[in-house]
mmCIF file of C-alpha atoms in Angstrom:
data_model
loop_
_atom_site.group_PDB
_atom_site.id
_atom_site.type_symbol
_atom_site.label_atom_id
_atom_site.label_comp_id
_atom_site.label_asym_id
_atom_site.label_seq_id
_atom_site.Cartn_x
_atom_site.Cartn_y
_atom_site.Cartn_z
ATOM 1 C CA MET A 29 -18.793 21.418 198.937
ATOM 2 C CA ILE A 30 -18.139 23.370 195.721
ATOM 3 C CA THR A 31 -14.990 23.086 193.602
ATOM 4 C CA VAL A 32 -14.235 26.011 191.296
ATOM 5 C CA LEU A 33 -11.978 25.260 188.338
ATOM 6 C CA GLY A 34 -10.613 28.410 186.726
ATOM 7 C CA ALA A 35 -10.762 30.481 189.901
ATOM 8 C CA SER A 36 -8.083 32.891 188.640
ATOM 9 C CA GLY A 37 -10.288 34.087 185.785
ATOM 10 C CA PHE A 38 -12.888 36.853 185.797
ATOM 11 C CA ILE A 39 -15.933 34.687 186.534
ATOM 12 C CA GLY A 40 -14.083 32.182 188.725
ATOM 13 C CA SER A 41 -12.553 34.862 190.952
ATOM 14 C CA HIS A 42 -15.920 36.544 191.523
ATOM 15 C CA LEU A 43 -17.466 33.152 192.199
ATOM 16 C CA VAL A 44 -14.891 32.338 194.870
ATOM 17 C CA LYS A 45 -15.409 35.740 196.468
ATOM 18 C CA ARG A 46 -19.182 35.190 196.585
ATOM 19 C CA LEU A 47 -18.855 31.697 198.057
ATOM 20 C CA ASP A 48 -16.612 33.133 200.758
ATOM 21 C CA GLU A 49 -19.207 35.827 201.521
ATOM 22 C CA LEU A 50 -21.917 33.168 201.821
ATOM 23 C CA GLY A 51 -19.780 30.970 204.072
ATOM 24 C CA THR A 52 -20.095 28.086 201.601
ATOM 25 C CA PRO A 53 -17.266 25.527 201.762
ATOM 26 C CA PHE A 54 -15.287 25.584 198.514
ATOM 27 C CA HIS A 55 -12.057 24.407 196.956
ATOM 28 C CA ALA A 56 -10.253 26.336 194.198
ATOM 29 C CA PRO A 57 -7.367 24.166 192.926
ATOM 30 C CA ASP A 58 -4.777 25.399 190.455
ATOM 31 C CA ARG A 59 -5.676 24.773 186.823
ATOM 32 C CA ASP A 60 -2.822 22.272 186.516
ATOM 33 C CA ALA A 61 -3.741 20.387 189.694
ATOM 34 C CA THR A 62 -3.395 16.625 189.611
ATOM 35 C CA ILE A 63 -6.327 14.252 189.712
ATOM 36 C CA SER A 64 -8.466 14.735 192.791
ATOM 37 C CA THR A 65 -8.400 11.775 195.149
ATOM 38 C CA ARG A 66 -11.529 12.899 196.975
ATOM 39 C CA ASN A 67 -15.069 13.671 195.944
ATOM 40 C CA ALA A 68 -14.979 17.223 194.564
ATOM 41 C CA GLY A 69 -18.633 17.890 195.394
ATOM 42 C CA HIS A 70 -20.323 20.267 192.947
ATOM 43 C CA VAL A 71 -17.750 21.244 190.318
ATOM 44 C CA LEU A 72 -18.054 24.512 188.399
ATOM 45 C CA TYR A 73 -15.936 24.355 185.252
ATOM 46 C CA CYS A 74 -14.998 28.017 184.619
ATOM 47 C CA ILE A 75 -11.864 27.345 182.563
ATOM 48 C CA GLY A 76 -12.010 29.064 179.188
ATOM 49 C CA LEU A 77 -10.794 31.730 176.782
ATOM 50 C CA THR A 78 -12.668 34.773 175.489
ATOM 51 C CA SER A 79 -11.403 37.584 173.249
ATOM 52 C CA ASP A 80 -7.983 36.036 172.530
ATOM 53 C CA PHE A 81 -9.212 32.669 171.237
ATOM 54 C CA ARG A 82 -8.409 33.535 167.596
ATOM 55 C CA SER A 83 -4.692 33.874 168.340
ATOM 56 C CA ARG A 84 -4.625 30.856 170.667
ATOM 57 C CA PRO A 85 -6.488 28.009 168.909
ATOM 58 C CA PHE A 86 -4.662 25.171 170.702
ATOM 59 C CA ASP A 87 -5.146 26.760 174.126
ATOM 60 C CA THR A 88 -8.835 27.270 173.314
ATOM 61 C CA VAL A 89 -9.407 23.580 172.651
ATOM 62 C CA ARG A 90 -7.306 22.549 175.654
ATOM 63 C CA ALA A 91 -9.366 24.788 177.925
ATOM 64 C CA HIS A 92 -12.811 24.036 176.540
ATOM 65 C CA VAL A 93 -12.389 20.308 175.843
ATOM 66 C CA CYS A 94 -9.126 18.615 176.853
ATOM 67 C CA LYS A 95 -8.974 19.622 180.517
ATOM 68 C CA LEU A 96 -12.705 18.921 180.763
ATOM 69 C CA LEU A 97 -12.137 15.403 179.427
ATOM 70 C CA GLU A 98 -9.626 14.742 182.214
ATOM 71 C CA ILE A 99 -12.031 15.967 184.901
ATOM 72 C CA LEU A 100 -15.027 14.021 183.583
ATOM 73 C CA GLN A 101 -13.068 10.823 183.131
ATOM 74 C CA ASP A 102 -10.908 10.757 186.243
ATOM 75 C CA TRP A 103 -12.492 12.864 188.997
ATOM 76 C CA GLU A 104 -15.223 11.904 191.428
ATOM 77 C CA PHE A 105 -17.917 14.537 191.961
ATOM 78 C CA ASP A 106 -21.576 14.966 192.862
ATOM 79 C CA SER A 107 -22.235 17.127 189.804
ATOM 80 C CA LEU A 108 -20.409 19.233 187.241
ATOM 81 C CA LEU A 109 -21.575 22.502 185.706
ATOM 82 C CA TYR A 110 -19.903 23.396 182.395
ATOM 83 C CA LEU A 111 -19.783 27.084 181.514
ATOM 84 C CA SER A 112 -20.643 27.545 177.855
ATOM 85 C CA SER A 113 -21.812 30.569 175.867
ATOM 86 C CA THR A 114 -24.909 32.011 174.207
ATOM 87 C CA ARG A 115 -22.599 32.769 171.250
ATOM 88 C CA LEU A 116 -23.474 29.257 170.104
ATOM 89 C CA TYR A 117 -26.934 30.450 169.010
ATOM 90 C CA GLY A 118 -25.421 32.705 166.351
ATOM 91 C CA THR A 119 -27.521 35.430 164.718
ATOM 92 C CA GLY A 120 -30.033 33.520 162.614
ATOM 93 C CA MET A 121 -32.927 32.760 164.973
ATOM 94 C CA PRO A 122 -35.766 34.895 166.417
ATOM 95 C CA GLU A 123 -35.169 33.788 170.020
ATOM 96 C CA ALA A 124 -32.443 31.770 171.724
ATOM 97 C CA ARG A 125 -33.896 28.907 173.743
ATOM 98 C CA GLU A 126 -32.061 26.020 175.382
ATOM 99 C CA GLU A 127 -33.539 23.446 172.994
ATOM 100 C CA ASN A 128 -32.349 25.224 169.818
ATOM 101 C CA SER A 129 -29.821 23.616 167.465
ATOM 102 C CA PHE A 130 -26.645 25.298 166.211
ATOM 103 C CA GLN A 131 -24.910 25.885 162.889
ATOM 104 C CA PHE A 132 -21.128 26.092 162.518
ATOM 105 C CA ASN A 133 -18.629 26.388 159.703
ATOM 106 C CA SER A 134 -15.389 24.530 160.400
ATOM 107 C CA SER A 135 -13.554 26.490 157.693
ATOM 108 C CA ASN A 136 -14.252 29.766 159.513
ATOM 109 C CA PRO A 137 -11.545 30.366 162.161
ATOM 110 C CA SER A 138 -13.990 32.482 164.189
ATOM 111 C CA ASP A 139 -16.190 29.410 164.680
ATOM 112 C CA LEU A 140 -13.477 27.551 166.593
ATOM 113 C CA TYR A 141 -14.744 29.072 169.844
ATOM 114 C CA ASN A 142 -18.311 27.893 169.229
ATOM 115 C CA ILE A 143 -17.265 24.462 168.009
ATOM 116 C CA SER A 144 -15.042 23.860 171.042
ATOM 117 C CA LYS A 145 -17.755 25.032 173.443
ATOM 118 C CA ALA A 146 -20.302 22.780 171.726
ATOM 119 C CA MET A 147 -17.868 19.868 172.038
ATOM 120 C CA GLY A 148 -17.502 20.617 175.753
ATOM 121 C CA GLU A 149 -21.271 20.648 176.147
ATOM 122 C CA SER A 150 -21.708 17.390 174.244
ATOM 123 C CA LEU A 151 -18.927 15.648 176.143
ATOM 124 C CA SER A 152 -20.356 16.760 179.480
ATOM 125 C CA LEU A 153 -23.883 15.638 178.716
ATOM 126 C CA ALA A 154 -22.835 12.311 177.140
ATOM 127 C CA CYS A 155 -20.350 11.165 179.813
ATOM 128 C CA GLY A 156 -22.899 9.326 181.958
ATOM 129 C CA LYS A 157 -22.277 11.398 185.089
ATOM 130 C CA LYS A 158 -24.468 14.113 186.617
ATOM 131 C CA THR A 159 -23.660 17.181 184.590
ATOM 132 C CA ARG A 160 -25.301 20.439 183.563
ATOM 133 C CA VAL A 161 -24.518 23.153 181.014
ATOM 134 C CA VAL A 162 -25.008 26.889 181.449
ATOM 135 C CA ARG A 163 -24.815 29.250 178.459
ATOM 136 C CA LEU A 164 -23.655 32.702 179.517
ATOM 137 C CA SER A 165 -24.244 35.887 177.576
ATOM 138 C CA ASN A 166 -21.772 38.807 177.673
ATOM 139 C CA VAL A 167 -20.759 39.129 181.327
ATOM 140 C CA TYR A 168 -19.861 42.601 182.583
ATOM 141 C CA GLY A 169 -18.312 43.899 185.780
ATOM 142 C CA ASP A 170 -15.022 45.333 186.995
ATOM 143 C CA ASP A 171 -12.964 43.313 184.508
ATOM 144 C CA LEU A 172 -10.220 45.919 184.231
ATOM 145 C CA THR A 173 -7.690 43.880 182.234
ATOM 146 C CA SER A 174 -10.127 42.449 179.688
ATOM 147 C CA GLU A 175 -9.884 43.252 175.972
ATOM 148 C CA ASN A 176 -13.509 42.277 175.378
ATOM 149 C CA PHE A 177 -15.868 44.739 173.706
ATOM 150 C CA LEU A 178 -17.458 46.538 176.650
ATOM 151 C CA PRO A 179 -14.298 46.996 178.801
ATOM 152 C CA SER A 180 -12.403 48.232 175.733
ATOM 153 C CA VAL A 181 -15.133 50.750 174.906
ATOM 154 C CA ILE A 182 -15.243 52.109 178.464
ATOM 155 C CA LYS A 183 -11.452 52.409 178.681
ATOM 156 C CA ASP A 184 -11.286 54.243 175.335
ATOM 157 C CA ALA A 185 -14.104 56.568 176.417
ATOM 158 C CA LEU A 186 -12.257 57.469 179.619
ATOM 159 C CA THR A 187 -8.666 57.694 178.357
ATOM 160 C CA LYS A 188 -8.938 58.663 174.683
ATOM 161 C CA LYS A 189 -12.247 60.545 174.860
ATOM 162 C CA LYS A 190 -13.173 58.848 171.588
ATOM 163 C CA VAL A 191 -14.670 55.485 170.709
ATOM 164 C CA LYS A 192 -14.749 54.039 167.197
ATOM 165 C CA LEU A 193 -16.962 50.991 166.676
ATOM 166 C CA GLN A 194 -16.531 48.369 163.963
ATOM 167 C CA THR A 195 -20.205 47.369 164.089
ATOM 168 C CA SER A 196 -23.228 49.531 163.337
ATOM 169 C CA ALA A 197 -25.343 51.521 165.787
ATOM 170 C CA ASP A 198 -28.174 49.018 165.332
ATOM 171 C CA SER A 199 -26.045 46.032 166.368
ATOM 172 C CA ALA A 200 -27.340 44.528 169.602
ATOM 173 C CA LYS A 201 -26.636 41.796 172.137
ATOM 174 C CA ASP A 202 -27.391 40.682 175.681
ATOM 175 C CA TYR A 203 -25.240 41.718 178.655
ATOM 176 C CA VAL A 204 -25.467 40.194 182.140
ATOM 177 C CA ASN A 205 -24.011 41.475 185.419
ATOM 178 C CA ILE A 206 -21.304 39.359 187.099
ATOM 179 C CA ARG A 207 -23.207 39.560 190.407
ATOM 180 C CA ASP A 208 -26.259 37.953 188.802
ATOM 181 C CA VAL A 209 -24.029 35.388 187.105
ATOM 182 C CA VAL A 210 -22.298 34.095 190.234
ATOM 183 C CA ASP A 211 -25.546 33.781 192.188
ATOM 184 C CA GLY A 212 -27.146 32.022 189.221
ATOM 185 C CA LEU A 213 -24.232 29.614 188.884
ATOM 186 C CA ILE A 214 -24.403 28.646 192.547
ATOM 187 C CA ASP A 215 -28.167 28.065 192.288
ATOM 188 C CA ILE A 216 -27.812 25.880 189.192
ATOM 189 C CA ALA A 217 -24.853 23.879 190.534
ATOM 190 C CA THR A 218 -26.511 23.052 193.826
ATOM 191 C CA ASN A 219 -30.203 22.827 192.936
ATOM 192 C CA GLY A 220 -30.714 22.852 189.168
ATOM 193 C CA THR A 221 -33.295 20.400 187.822
ATOM 194 C CA HIS A 222 -32.628 20.929 184.081
ATOM 195 C CA THR A 223 -29.517 19.960 182.141
ATOM 196 C CA ILE A 224 -29.122 23.208 180.141
ATOM 197 C CA TYR A 225 -29.725 26.814 181.211
ATOM 198 C CA ASN A 226 -29.437 30.222 179.570
ATOM 199 C CA LEU A 227 -27.928 32.720 182.003
ATOM 200 C CA ALA A 228 -28.478 36.214 180.613
ATOM 201 C CA SER A 229 -30.424 39.411 181.251
ATOM 202 C CA GLY A 230 -33.048 38.505 178.650
ATOM 203 C CA VAL A 231 -32.880 42.009 177.126
ATOM 204 C CA ASN A 232 -30.726 43.085 174.180
ATOM 205 C CA VAL A 233 -28.928 46.437 174.274
ATOM 206 C CA SER A 234 -28.049 48.145 170.986
ATOM 207 C CA ASN A 235 -24.769 49.896 170.287
ATOM 208 C CA ARG A 236 -26.715 53.130 169.906
ATOM 209 C CA GLN A 237 -28.335 52.808 173.345
ATOM 210 C CA LEU A 238 -25.021 51.878 174.940
ATOM 211 C CA MET A 239 -22.922 54.593 173.303
ATOM 212 C CA ASP A 240 -25.499 57.327 173.904
ATOM 213 C CA ARG A 241 -25.277 56.572 177.617
ATOM 214 C CA ILE A 242 -21.477 56.231 177.719
ATOM 215 C CA SER A 243 -21.067 59.480 175.774
ATOM 216 C CA GLU A 244 -23.411 61.252 178.172
ATOM 217 C CA LEU A 245 -21.443 60.019 181.195
ATOM 218 C CA THR A 246 -17.896 60.524 179.874
ATOM 219 C CA GLY A 247 -18.197 63.254 177.257
ATOM 220 C CA CYS A 248 -16.494 61.028 174.698
ATOM 221 C CA GLU A 249 -16.930 61.282 170.935
ATOM 222 C CA VAL A 250 -18.478 58.238 169.240
ATOM 223 C CA GLU A 251 -17.806 57.194 165.665
ATOM 224 C CA PHE A 252 -19.268 54.225 163.802
ATOM 225 C CA GLU A 253 -17.074 52.990 160.966
ATOM 226 C CA GLN A 254 -18.625 53.763 157.590
ATOM 227 C CA GLY A 255 -20.358 50.709 156.189
ATOM 228 C CA ALA A 256 -19.960 48.808 159.473
ATOM 229 C CA PRO A 257 -22.009 45.596 159.557
ATOM 230 C CA THR A 258 -25.054 45.162 161.742
ATOM 231 C CA VAL A 259 -24.532 42.206 164.066
ATOM 232 C CA SER A 260 -27.622 41.487 166.123
ATOM 233 C CA PHE A 261 -27.869 38.414 168.290
ATOM 234 C CA PRO A 262 -31.268 36.936 169.148
ATOM 235 C CA PRO A 263 -32.960 37.795 172.455
ATOM 236 C CA ILE A 264 -32.035 35.183 175.059
ATOM 237 C CA ASN A 265 -34.941 33.340 176.657
ATOM 238 C CA ILE A 266 -34.341 33.002 180.425
ATOM 239 C CA ASP A 267 -37.685 31.501 181.449
ATOM 240 C CA ARG A 268 -35.987 28.501 183.095
ATOM 241 C CA MET A 269 -33.939 30.732 185.376
ATOM 242 C CA ARG A 270 -36.925 32.933 186.182
ATOM 243 C CA THR A 271 -39.257 30.024 186.906
ATOM 244 C CA GLU A 272 -36.862 27.832 188.863
ATOM 245 C CA PHE A 273 -34.859 30.421 190.802
ATOM 246 C CA ASP A 274 -36.941 33.625 190.621
ATOM 247 C CA PHE A 275 -34.032 35.086 188.648
ATOM 248 C CA ARG A 276 -34.314 38.878 188.307
ATOM 249 C CA PRO A 277 -31.173 40.198 186.606
ATOM 250 C CA SER A 278 -30.204 43.853 186.459
ATOM 251 C CA ASN A 279 -29.821 45.784 183.203
ATOM 252 C CA LEU A 280 -26.615 47.160 181.705
ATOM 253 C CA LEU A 281 -28.074 50.598 180.981
ATOM 254 C CA ALA A 282 -29.108 50.891 184.634
ATOM 255 C CA ASP A 283 -25.672 49.708 185.814
ATOM 256 C CA ILE A 284 -23.462 51.653 183.410
ATOM 257 C CA THR A 285 -22.947 54.662 185.703
ATOM 258 C CA THR A 286 -21.613 52.495 188.537
ATOM 259 C CA LEU A 287 -19.546 50.452 186.086
ATOM 260 C CA ILE A 288 -17.822 53.503 184.624
ATOM 261 C CA GLU A 289 -17.115 54.840 188.107
ATOM 262 C CA SER A 290 -15.447 51.556 189.050
ATOM 263 C CA TYR A 291 -13.143 51.849 186.039
ATOM 264 C CA ARG A 292 -12.285 55.418 187.026
ATOM 265 C CA ARG A 293 -11.632 54.470 190.641
ATOM 266 C CA ASP A 294 -10.143 50.975 190.573
ATOM 267 C CA GLY A 295 -8.451 51.197 187.206
ATOM 268 C CA GLY A 296 -7.043 54.675 187.661
ATOM 269 C CA LEU A 297 -8.778 55.712 184.448
ATOM 270 C CA GLY A 298 -9.705 59.249 185.338
ATOM 271 C CA ASP A 299 -10.708 61.433 182.400
ATOM 272 C CA GLN A 300 -7.658 62.496 180.418
ATOM 273 C CA ASN A 301 -7.632 66.088 179.112
#
């Protein structure tokens, strides 16, 4: 039995769909559901905020920590998997491995996301119950309503025929396909032997590589803001996933054609002339 918390979100909704395809028994209670009176089985904690966390600091902490506290303290379960983020590694290390430490600045509002995710991780692993943490990189898929970086870029390319980036062409980060994510989450929740996992593609993609391909496919104009900073995240080590689950993720540059077509088709974002 798998219980998905946050099933209305991007990752949670795809997870529920995949569990249904596999014929795996699951429960997807409302986020405000009362305390479970039965064993919830393997719980996947998908509740969280992404691009809007800066404007919603209280909601961010409630989602990443407060609701988690209630579940850990009051629910019965076989295991719980807390969805965290590879953002915690920052930009100052050569490679992001699960055993690395983090650095935060509490006076920087942008660090609230990382601090709250780190608190969720620490609370999960210190509670005395069977818990695991998975750090996700930038998840992509048919997330048509998202204001995150990649969906916003694709929508601008299709509707405005122009994309202006606030970070340099050399900026780079890891992107992982939602299909690989949901299968990886199910594997970790049901059979994981470690307490912390990186779930990523293991390959960084630069803004230049990404925008060259998007421009080729959409005919859009690309502009990098003059003097834009270079923000490059460390490559994400995924040896644990590869070794334990034979994890072989796809690559964004290989998937971008299909991704753009899904935005055209499902989002009604045909090229605007």
